[in-house]
PDB file of C-alpha atoms in Angstrom:
ATOM      1  CA  MET A  24     115.306  78.096  -2.960  1.00 48.00           C
ATOM      2  CA  MET A  25     114.737  81.284  -4.913  1.00 64.00           C
ATOM      3  CA  ASN A  26     117.558  82.644  -7.049  1.00 78.00           C
ATOM      4  CA  TYR A  27     117.885  86.090  -5.495  1.00 77.00           C
ATOM      5  CA  GLN A  28     120.903  86.987  -7.655  1.00 72.00           C
ATOM      6  CA  ASN A  29     118.914  87.314 -10.882  1.00 76.00           C
ATOM      7  CA  LYS A  30     115.689  88.727  -9.495  1.00 83.00           C
ATOM      8  CA  PHE A  31     116.958  91.331  -7.024  1.00 85.00           C
ATOM      9  CA  PRO A  32     119.784  93.723  -7.993  1.00 88.00           C
ATOM     10  CA  ILE A  33     120.249  94.687  -4.337  1.00 86.00           C
ATOM     11  CA  TYR A  34     121.073  91.058  -3.469  1.00 89.00           C
ATOM     12  CA  ARG A  35     123.393  90.767  -6.462  1.00 91.00           C
ATOM     13  CA  ASP A  36     125.246  93.928  -5.418  1.00 90.00           C
ATOM     14  CA  ALA A  37     125.502  92.772  -1.797  1.00 90.00           C
ATOM     15  CA  THR A  38     126.999  89.469  -2.981  1.00 92.00           C
ATOM     16  CA  ARG A  39     129.464  91.276  -5.222  1.00 93.00           C
ATOM     17  CA  LEU A  40     130.424  93.561  -2.339  1.00 91.00           C
ATOM     18  CA  VAL A  41     131.261  90.542  -0.148  1.00 92.00           C
ATOM     19  CA  VAL A  42     133.438  89.082  -2.920  1.00 94.00           C
ATOM     20  CA  GLU A  43     135.209  92.414  -3.533  1.00 91.00           C
ATOM     21  CA  ILE A  44     135.858  92.915   0.182  1.00 90.00           C
ATOM     22  CA  GLU A  45     137.270  89.380   0.445  1.00 90.00           C
ATOM     23  CA  SER A  46     139.648  90.216  -2.369  1.00 90.00           C
ATOM     24  CA  ALA A  47     140.633  93.642  -1.016  1.00 86.00           C
ATOM     25  CA  VAL A  48     141.226  92.506   2.569  1.00 85.00           C
ATOM     26  CA  LYS A  49     143.780  89.932   1.400  1.00 86.00           C
ATOM     27  CA  ASP A  50     146.102  92.830   0.550  1.00 82.00           C
ATOM     28  CA  PHE A  51     145.728  94.651   3.882  1.00 81.00           C
ATOM     29  CA  PRO A  52     148.698  94.754   6.251  1.00 82.00           C
ATOM     30  CA  ARG A  53     148.461  91.974   8.824  1.00 84.00           C
ATOM     31  CA  TYR A  54     147.160  94.044  11.736  1.00 80.00           C
ATOM     32  CA  GLN A  55     144.486  95.784   9.662  1.00 80.00           C
ATOM     33  CA  LYS A  56     143.509  92.515   8.011  1.00 82.00           C
ATOM     34  CA  TYR A  57     142.472  91.124  11.386  1.00 86.00           C
ATOM     35  CA  THR A  58     140.938  94.305  12.801  1.00 82.00           C
ATOM     36  CA  LEU A  59     139.303  96.591  10.259  1.00 81.00           C
ATOM     37  CA  GLY A  60     139.315  93.934   7.558  1.00 84.00           C
ATOM     38  CA  SER A  61     137.455  91.594   9.871  1.00 87.00           C
ATOM     39  CA  GLU A  62     134.952  94.330  10.709  1.00 86.00           C
ATOM     40  CA  MET A  63     134.385  95.022   7.007  1.00 87.00           C
ATOM     41  CA  HIS A  64     133.823  91.289   6.422  1.00 88.00           C
ATOM     42  CA  THR A  65     131.292  91.134   9.226  1.00 90.00           C
ATOM     43  CA  LEU A  66     129.347  94.177   8.040  1.00 88.00           C
ATOM     44  CA  ALA A  67     129.271  92.976   4.429  1.00 90.00           C
ATOM     45  CA  TYR A  68     128.116  89.488   5.439  1.00 91.00           C
ATOM     46  CA  ASP A  69     125.475  90.986   7.746  1.00 89.00           C
ATOM     47  CA  LEU A  70     124.240  93.121   4.875  1.00 88.00           C
ATOM     48  CA  LEU A  71     124.078  90.098   2.569  1.00 90.00           C
ATOM     49  CA  THR A  72     122.446  87.910   5.225  1.00 89.00           C
ATOM     50  CA  VAL A  73     119.606  90.355   5.868  1.00 88.00           C
ATOM     51  CA  MET A  74     118.650  90.552   2.152  1.00 88.00           C
ATOM     52  CA  PRO A  75     116.583  87.317   1.947  1.00 87.00           C
ATOM     53  CA  TYR A  76     114.719  88.355   5.093  1.00 86.00           C
ATOM     54  CA  ILE A  77     113.911  91.734   3.544  1.00 84.00           C
ATOM     55  CA  ILE A  78     112.711  90.066   0.366  1.00 83.00           C
ATOM     56  CA  ASN A  79     110.587  87.405   2.068  1.00 85.00           C
ATOM     57  CA  ASN A  80     109.191  89.136   5.183  1.00 83.00           C
ATOM     58  CA  LYS A  81     106.755  91.850   4.212  1.00 81.00           C
ATOM     59  CA  ASN A  82     105.736  92.489   7.828  1.00 84.00           C
ATOM     60  CA  ASP A  83     109.276  93.302   9.003  1.00 84.00           C
ATOM     61  CA  ARG A  84     110.540  94.723   5.719  1.00 82.00           C
ATOM     62  CA  LYS A  85     110.665  98.382   6.763  1.00 82.00           C
ATOM     63  CA  GLN A  86     112.687  97.639   9.896  1.00 84.00           C
ATOM     64  CA  LEU A  87     115.039  95.258   8.048  1.00 83.00           C
ATOM     65  CA  ILE A  88     115.639  97.728   5.219  1.00 84.00           C
ATOM     66  CA  LYS A  89     116.534 100.370   7.780  1.00 85.00           C
ATOM     67  CA  LYS A  90     119.019  97.935   9.329  1.00 85.00           C
ATOM     68  CA  ALA A  91     120.539  97.121   5.915  1.00 86.00           C
ATOM     69  CA  HIS A  92     120.821 100.827   5.155  1.00 85.00           C
ATOM     70  CA  GLN A  93     122.678 101.353   8.435  1.00 85.00           C
ATOM     71  CA  PHE A  94     125.063  98.461   7.630  1.00 82.00           C
ATOM     72  CA  SER A  95     125.840  99.982   4.233  1.00 83.00           C
ATOM     73  CA  GLU A  96     126.509 103.425   5.713  1.00 83.00           C
ATOM     74  CA  VAL A  97     128.818 102.046   8.407  1.00 81.00           C
ATOM     75  CA  LEU A  98     130.599  99.974   5.772  1.00 79.00           C
ATOM     76  CA  THR A  99     131.159 103.071   3.627  1.00 72.00           C
ATOM     77  CA  ILE A 100     132.858 104.754   6.568  1.00 69.00           C
ATOM     78  CA  GLN A 101     135.079 101.714   7.126  1.00 74.00           C
ATOM     79  CA  ILE A 102     136.057 101.650   3.453  1.00 74.00           C
ATOM     80  CA  ALA A 103     136.876 105.355   3.546  1.00 67.00           C
ATOM     81  CA  LYS A 104     139.194 104.724   6.508  1.00 69.00           C
ATOM     82  CA  GLN A 105     141.050 102.152   4.453  1.00 68.00           C
ATOM     83  CA  ILE A 106     141.786 104.336   1.428  1.00 63.00           C
ATOM     84  CA  VAL A 107     145.455 104.504   2.355  1.00 61.00           C
ATOM     85  CA  ASN A 108     145.747 100.724   2.020  1.00 67.00           C
ATOM     86  CA  LEU A 109     143.662 100.258  -1.122  1.00 73.00           C
ATOM     87  CA  SER A 110     144.439 100.951  -4.724  1.00 78.00           C
ATOM     88  CA  PHE A 111     142.171 103.602  -6.163  1.00 81.00           C
ATOM     89  CA  LYS A 112     140.444 101.053  -8.411  1.00 86.00           C
ATOM     90  CA  VAL A 113     139.592  98.770  -5.472  1.00 83.00           C
ATOM     91  CA  PHE A 114     138.511 101.732  -3.355  1.00 81.00           C
ATOM     92  CA  GLU A 115     136.321 103.030  -6.172  1.00 84.00           C
ATOM     93  CA  THR A 116     134.667  99.623  -6.658  1.00 88.00           C
ATOM     94  CA  LEU A 117     133.940  99.119  -2.959  1.00 86.00           C
ATOM     95  CA  VAL A 118     132.615 102.621  -2.405  1.00 86.00           C
ATOM     96  CA  SER A 119     130.515 102.467  -5.555  1.00 89.00           C
ATOM     97  CA  LEU A 120     128.935  99.183  -4.453  1.00 90.00           C
ATOM     98  CA  THR A 121     128.206 100.392  -0.932  1.00 88.00           C
ATOM     99  CA  ILE A 122     126.727 103.654  -2.199  1.00 88.00           C
ATOM    100  CA  ASN A 123     124.541 101.741  -4.667  1.00 88.00           C
ATOM    101  CA  LEU A 124     123.362  99.417  -1.900  1.00 88.00           C
ATOM    102  CA  SER A 125     122.638 102.352   0.357  1.00 88.00           C
ATOM    103  CA  LYS A 126     120.646 104.082  -2.393  1.00 89.00           C
ATOM    104  CA  GLN A 127     118.700 100.895  -3.140  1.00 88.00           C
ATOM    105  CA  CYS A 128     117.852 100.442   0.538  1.00 87.00           C
ATOM    106  CA  LYS A 129     116.751 104.062   0.828  1.00 87.00           C
ATOM    107  CA  ALA A 130     114.636 103.837  -2.341  1.00 89.00           C
ATOM    108  CA  TRP A 131     112.987 100.661  -1.064  1.00 86.00           C
ATOM    109  CA  GLN A 132     112.356 102.342   2.282  1.00 85.00           C
ATOM    110  CA  ASN A 133     110.756 105.341   0.536  1.00 87.00           C
ATOM    111  CA  LYS A 134     108.612 103.052  -1.618  1.00 88.00           C
ATOM    112  CA  LEU A 135     107.297 101.248   1.462  1.00 84.00           C
ATOM    113  CA  GLN A 136     106.607 104.578   3.157  1.00 83.00           C
ATOM    114  CA  HIS A 137     104.687 105.773   0.102  1.00 83.00           C
ATOM    115  CA  GLN A 138     102.696 102.515  -0.066  1.00 81.00           C
ATOM    116  CA  ARG A 139     101.725 102.790   3.598  1.00 76.00           C
ATOM    117  CA  GLN A 140     100.603 106.387   3.133  1.00 76.00           C
ATOM    118  CA  HIS A 141      98.638 105.407   0.038  1.00 72.00           C
ATOM    119  CA  GLU A 142      96.968 102.513   1.887  1.00 71.00           C
ATOM    120  CA  SER A 143      96.075 104.728   4.854  1.00 68.00           C
ATOM    121  CA  ASN A 144      94.348 107.188   2.495  1.00 66.00           C
ATOM    122  CA  TYR A 145      91.987 104.406   1.405  1.00 62.00           C
ATOM    123  CA  VAL A 146      91.221 103.371   4.976  1.00 56.00           C
ATOM    124  CA  GLU A 147      89.965 106.814   5.996  1.00 53.00           C
TER     125      GLU A 147
END
């Protein structure tokens, strides 16, 4: 199995985001821990789970990156909702990680778009 952590910063950041969310959700009030905290867990794990597929499946990469980008944007909104319950340091870490992941997904998406345009220029 490939070590994605060292080779792909996007995978490393997604893993760190899962760990940070696990830590932050422990301090949520009980109700929010099992509602919004659970939703944040699910989105972060979904984001992490899709990473190996993005890395390994060139044919579906564009669609999967778009999905990962959507997960990261939804997660940012969920984190913003939780600011009242998070210390500023935890909030800053989570938002920073989700923004970085979103930017990495968007950059990867743009790179694939550029490659496809470049390839189509050679075909004509």
